[in-house]
PDB file of C-alpha atoms in Angstrom:
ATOM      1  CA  UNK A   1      -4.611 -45.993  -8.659  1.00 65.00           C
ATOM      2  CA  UNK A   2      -5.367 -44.965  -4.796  1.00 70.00           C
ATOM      3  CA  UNK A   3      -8.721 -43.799  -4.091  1.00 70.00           C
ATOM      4  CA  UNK A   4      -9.964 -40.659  -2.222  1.00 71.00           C
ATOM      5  CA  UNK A   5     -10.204 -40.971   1.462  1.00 75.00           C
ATOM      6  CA  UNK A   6     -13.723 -42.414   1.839  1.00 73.00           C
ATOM      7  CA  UNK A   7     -14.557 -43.643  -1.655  1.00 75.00           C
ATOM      8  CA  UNK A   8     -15.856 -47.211  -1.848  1.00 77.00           C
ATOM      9  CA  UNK A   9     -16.177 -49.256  -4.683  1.00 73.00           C
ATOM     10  CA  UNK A  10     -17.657 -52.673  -5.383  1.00 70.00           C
ATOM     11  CA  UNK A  11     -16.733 -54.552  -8.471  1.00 65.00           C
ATOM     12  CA  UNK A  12     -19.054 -56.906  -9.544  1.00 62.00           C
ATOM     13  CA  UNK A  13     -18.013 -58.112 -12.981  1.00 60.00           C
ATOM     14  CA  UNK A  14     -17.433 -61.270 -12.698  1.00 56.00           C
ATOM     15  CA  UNK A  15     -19.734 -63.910 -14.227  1.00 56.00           C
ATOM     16  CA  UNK A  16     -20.906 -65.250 -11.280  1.00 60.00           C
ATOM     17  CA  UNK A  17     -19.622 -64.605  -7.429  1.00 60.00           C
ATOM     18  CA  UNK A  18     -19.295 -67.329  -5.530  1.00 64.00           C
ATOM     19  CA  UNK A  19     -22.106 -66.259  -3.362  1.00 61.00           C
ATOM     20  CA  UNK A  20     -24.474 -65.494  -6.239  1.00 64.00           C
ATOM     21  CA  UNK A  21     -25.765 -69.069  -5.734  1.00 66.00           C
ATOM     22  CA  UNK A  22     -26.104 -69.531  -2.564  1.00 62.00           C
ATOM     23  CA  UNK A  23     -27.374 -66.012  -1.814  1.00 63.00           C
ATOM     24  CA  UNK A  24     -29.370 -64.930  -5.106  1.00 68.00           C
ATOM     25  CA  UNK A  25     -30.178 -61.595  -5.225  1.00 72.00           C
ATOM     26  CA  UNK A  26     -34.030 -62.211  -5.972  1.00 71.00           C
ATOM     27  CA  UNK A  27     -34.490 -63.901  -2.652  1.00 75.00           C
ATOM     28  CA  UNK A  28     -32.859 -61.575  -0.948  1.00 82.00           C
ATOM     29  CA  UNK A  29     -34.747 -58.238  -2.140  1.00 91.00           C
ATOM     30  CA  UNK A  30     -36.134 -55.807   0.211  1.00 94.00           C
ATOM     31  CA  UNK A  31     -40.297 -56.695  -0.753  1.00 93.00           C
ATOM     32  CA  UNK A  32     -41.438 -53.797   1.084  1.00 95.00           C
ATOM     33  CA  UNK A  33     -40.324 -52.146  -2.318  1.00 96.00           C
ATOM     34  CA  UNK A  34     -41.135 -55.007  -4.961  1.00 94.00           C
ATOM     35  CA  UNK A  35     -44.258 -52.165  -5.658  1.00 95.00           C
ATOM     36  CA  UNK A  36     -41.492 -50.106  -7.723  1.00 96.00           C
ATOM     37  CA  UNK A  37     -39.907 -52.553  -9.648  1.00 92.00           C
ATOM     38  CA  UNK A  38     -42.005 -52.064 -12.962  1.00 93.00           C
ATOM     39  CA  UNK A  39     -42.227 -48.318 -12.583  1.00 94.00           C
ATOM     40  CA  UNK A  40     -41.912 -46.604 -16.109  1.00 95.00           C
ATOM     41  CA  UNK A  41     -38.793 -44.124 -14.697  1.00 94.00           C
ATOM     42  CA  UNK A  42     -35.917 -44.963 -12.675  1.00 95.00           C
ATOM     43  CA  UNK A  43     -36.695 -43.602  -8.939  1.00 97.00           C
ATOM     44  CA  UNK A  44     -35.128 -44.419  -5.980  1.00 96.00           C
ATOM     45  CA  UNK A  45     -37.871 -46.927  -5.299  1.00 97.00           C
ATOM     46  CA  UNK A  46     -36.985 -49.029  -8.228  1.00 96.00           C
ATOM     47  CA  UNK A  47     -33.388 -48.630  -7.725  1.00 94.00           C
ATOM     48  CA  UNK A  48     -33.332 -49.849  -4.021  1.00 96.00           C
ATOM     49  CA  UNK A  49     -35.558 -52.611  -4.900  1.00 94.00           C
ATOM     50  CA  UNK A  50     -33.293 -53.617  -7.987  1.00 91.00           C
ATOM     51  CA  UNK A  51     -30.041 -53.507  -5.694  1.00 90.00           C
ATOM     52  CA  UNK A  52     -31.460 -54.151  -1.983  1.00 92.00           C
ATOM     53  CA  UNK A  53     -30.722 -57.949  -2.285  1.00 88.00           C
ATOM     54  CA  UNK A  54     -26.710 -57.891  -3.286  1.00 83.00           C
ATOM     55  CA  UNK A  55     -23.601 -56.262  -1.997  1.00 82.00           C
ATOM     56  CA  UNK A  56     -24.826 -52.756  -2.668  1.00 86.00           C
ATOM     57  CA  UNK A  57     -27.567 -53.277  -0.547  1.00 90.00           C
ATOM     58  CA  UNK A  58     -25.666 -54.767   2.030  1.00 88.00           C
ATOM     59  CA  UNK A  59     -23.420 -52.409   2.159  1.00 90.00           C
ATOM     60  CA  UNK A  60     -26.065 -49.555   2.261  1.00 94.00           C
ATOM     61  CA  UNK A  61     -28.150 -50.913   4.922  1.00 94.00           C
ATOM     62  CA  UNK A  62     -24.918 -50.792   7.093  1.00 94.00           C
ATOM     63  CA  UNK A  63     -24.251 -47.228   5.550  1.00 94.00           C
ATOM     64  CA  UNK A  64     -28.120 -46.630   7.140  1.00 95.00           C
ATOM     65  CA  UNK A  65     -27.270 -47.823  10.257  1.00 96.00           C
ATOM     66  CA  UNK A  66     -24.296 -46.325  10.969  1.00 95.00           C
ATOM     67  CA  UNK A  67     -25.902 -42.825   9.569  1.00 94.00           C
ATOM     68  CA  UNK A  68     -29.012 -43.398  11.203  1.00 95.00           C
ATOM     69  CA  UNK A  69     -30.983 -42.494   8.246  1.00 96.00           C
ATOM     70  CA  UNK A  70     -32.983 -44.263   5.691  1.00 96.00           C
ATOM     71  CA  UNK A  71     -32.819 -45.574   2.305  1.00 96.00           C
ATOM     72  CA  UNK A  72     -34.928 -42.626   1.148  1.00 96.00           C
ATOM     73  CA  UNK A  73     -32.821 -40.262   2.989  1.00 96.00           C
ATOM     74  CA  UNK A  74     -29.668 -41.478   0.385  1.00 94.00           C
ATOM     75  CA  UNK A  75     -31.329 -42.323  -2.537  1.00 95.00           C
ATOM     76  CA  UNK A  76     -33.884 -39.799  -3.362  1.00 96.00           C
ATOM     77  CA  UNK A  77     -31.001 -37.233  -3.640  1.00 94.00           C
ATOM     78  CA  UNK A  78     -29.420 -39.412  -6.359  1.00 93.00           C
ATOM     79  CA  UNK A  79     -32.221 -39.696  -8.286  1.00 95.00           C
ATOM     80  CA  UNK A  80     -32.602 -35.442  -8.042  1.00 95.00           C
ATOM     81  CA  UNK A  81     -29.117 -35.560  -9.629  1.00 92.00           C
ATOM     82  CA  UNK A  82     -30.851 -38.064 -11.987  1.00 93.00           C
ATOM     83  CA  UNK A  83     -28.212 -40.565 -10.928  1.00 91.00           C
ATOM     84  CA  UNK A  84     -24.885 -39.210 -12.703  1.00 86.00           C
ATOM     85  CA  UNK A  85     -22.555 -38.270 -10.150  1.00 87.00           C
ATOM     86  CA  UNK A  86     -19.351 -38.317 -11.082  1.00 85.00           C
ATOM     87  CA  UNK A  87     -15.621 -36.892 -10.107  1.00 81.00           C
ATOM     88  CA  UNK A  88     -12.707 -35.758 -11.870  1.00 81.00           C
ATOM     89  CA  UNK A  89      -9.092 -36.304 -10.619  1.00 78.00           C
ATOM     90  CA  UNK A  90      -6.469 -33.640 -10.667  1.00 80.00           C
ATOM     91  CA  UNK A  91      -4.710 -35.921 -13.578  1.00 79.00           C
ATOM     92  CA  UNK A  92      -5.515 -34.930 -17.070  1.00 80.00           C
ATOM     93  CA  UNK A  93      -5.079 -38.264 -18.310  1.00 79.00           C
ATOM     94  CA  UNK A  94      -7.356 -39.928 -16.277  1.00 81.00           C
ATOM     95  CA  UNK A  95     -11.330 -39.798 -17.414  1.00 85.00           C
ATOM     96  CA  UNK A  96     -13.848 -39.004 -14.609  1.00 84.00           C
ATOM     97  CA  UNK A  97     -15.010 -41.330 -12.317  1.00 81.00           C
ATOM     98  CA  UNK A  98     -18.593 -42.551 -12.278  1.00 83.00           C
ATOM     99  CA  UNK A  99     -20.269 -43.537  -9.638  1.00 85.00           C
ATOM    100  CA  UNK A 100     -22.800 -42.362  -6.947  1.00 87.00           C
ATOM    101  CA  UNK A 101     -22.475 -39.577  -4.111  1.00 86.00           C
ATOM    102  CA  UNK A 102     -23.709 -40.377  -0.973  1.00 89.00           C
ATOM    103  CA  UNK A 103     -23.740 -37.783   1.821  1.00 89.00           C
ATOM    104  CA  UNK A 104     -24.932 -38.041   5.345  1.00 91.00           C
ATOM    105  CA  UNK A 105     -28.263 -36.621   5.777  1.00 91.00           C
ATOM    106  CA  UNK A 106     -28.197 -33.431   8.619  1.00 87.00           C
ATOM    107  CA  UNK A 107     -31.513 -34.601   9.076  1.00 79.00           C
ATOM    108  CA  UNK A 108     -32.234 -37.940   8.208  1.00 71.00           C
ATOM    109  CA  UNK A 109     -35.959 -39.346   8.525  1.00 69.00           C
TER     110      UNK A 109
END
């Protein structure tokens, strides 16, 4: 399967990356956030926290700074779409895709 001009996807199934050990996601966590991580609901807080120290966050941080926006400014949305974006292909056969939207803020923070 080809993906959609600018789709990105990360797949992280395997047991253990080899970079999991020497970068571990726990030491790597964005602590100006650790605050969210037992909130009762899933906000963006919690979610950045949760995924701020792996590829994901990596990847958005760059996605920040190349956008010149924050975290807030591509998560919060997400979370208003209660985190279920998806996208079906023109191909019957294949099931939507799952995954998360991210747009470029017209006026980031």
């Amino acid at each position: 399967m080809q993906l959609p001009d600018n789709w990105v996807v990360f797949f992280l199934r395997a047991p253990l990356p080899p970079f999991a050990g020497v970068f571990p996601d726990i030491l790597n966590r964005d602590a100006a956030y650790e605050f969210a991580r037992n909130h009762p609901t899933l906000t963006w807080e919690k979610v950045w926290w949760r995924m701020s120290g792996g590829l994901y966050g990596l990847f958005l941080r760059a996605l920040c700074e190349a956008w010149l926006c924050t975290i807030e400014d591509l998560l919060a949305p997400l979370e208003q779409r209660h985190w279920s974006d998806s996208l079906a292909f023109d191909d019957e056969a294949l099931d939507p895709v799952w995954g998360y939207l991210l747009q470029r803020p017209d006026n980031p923070s």
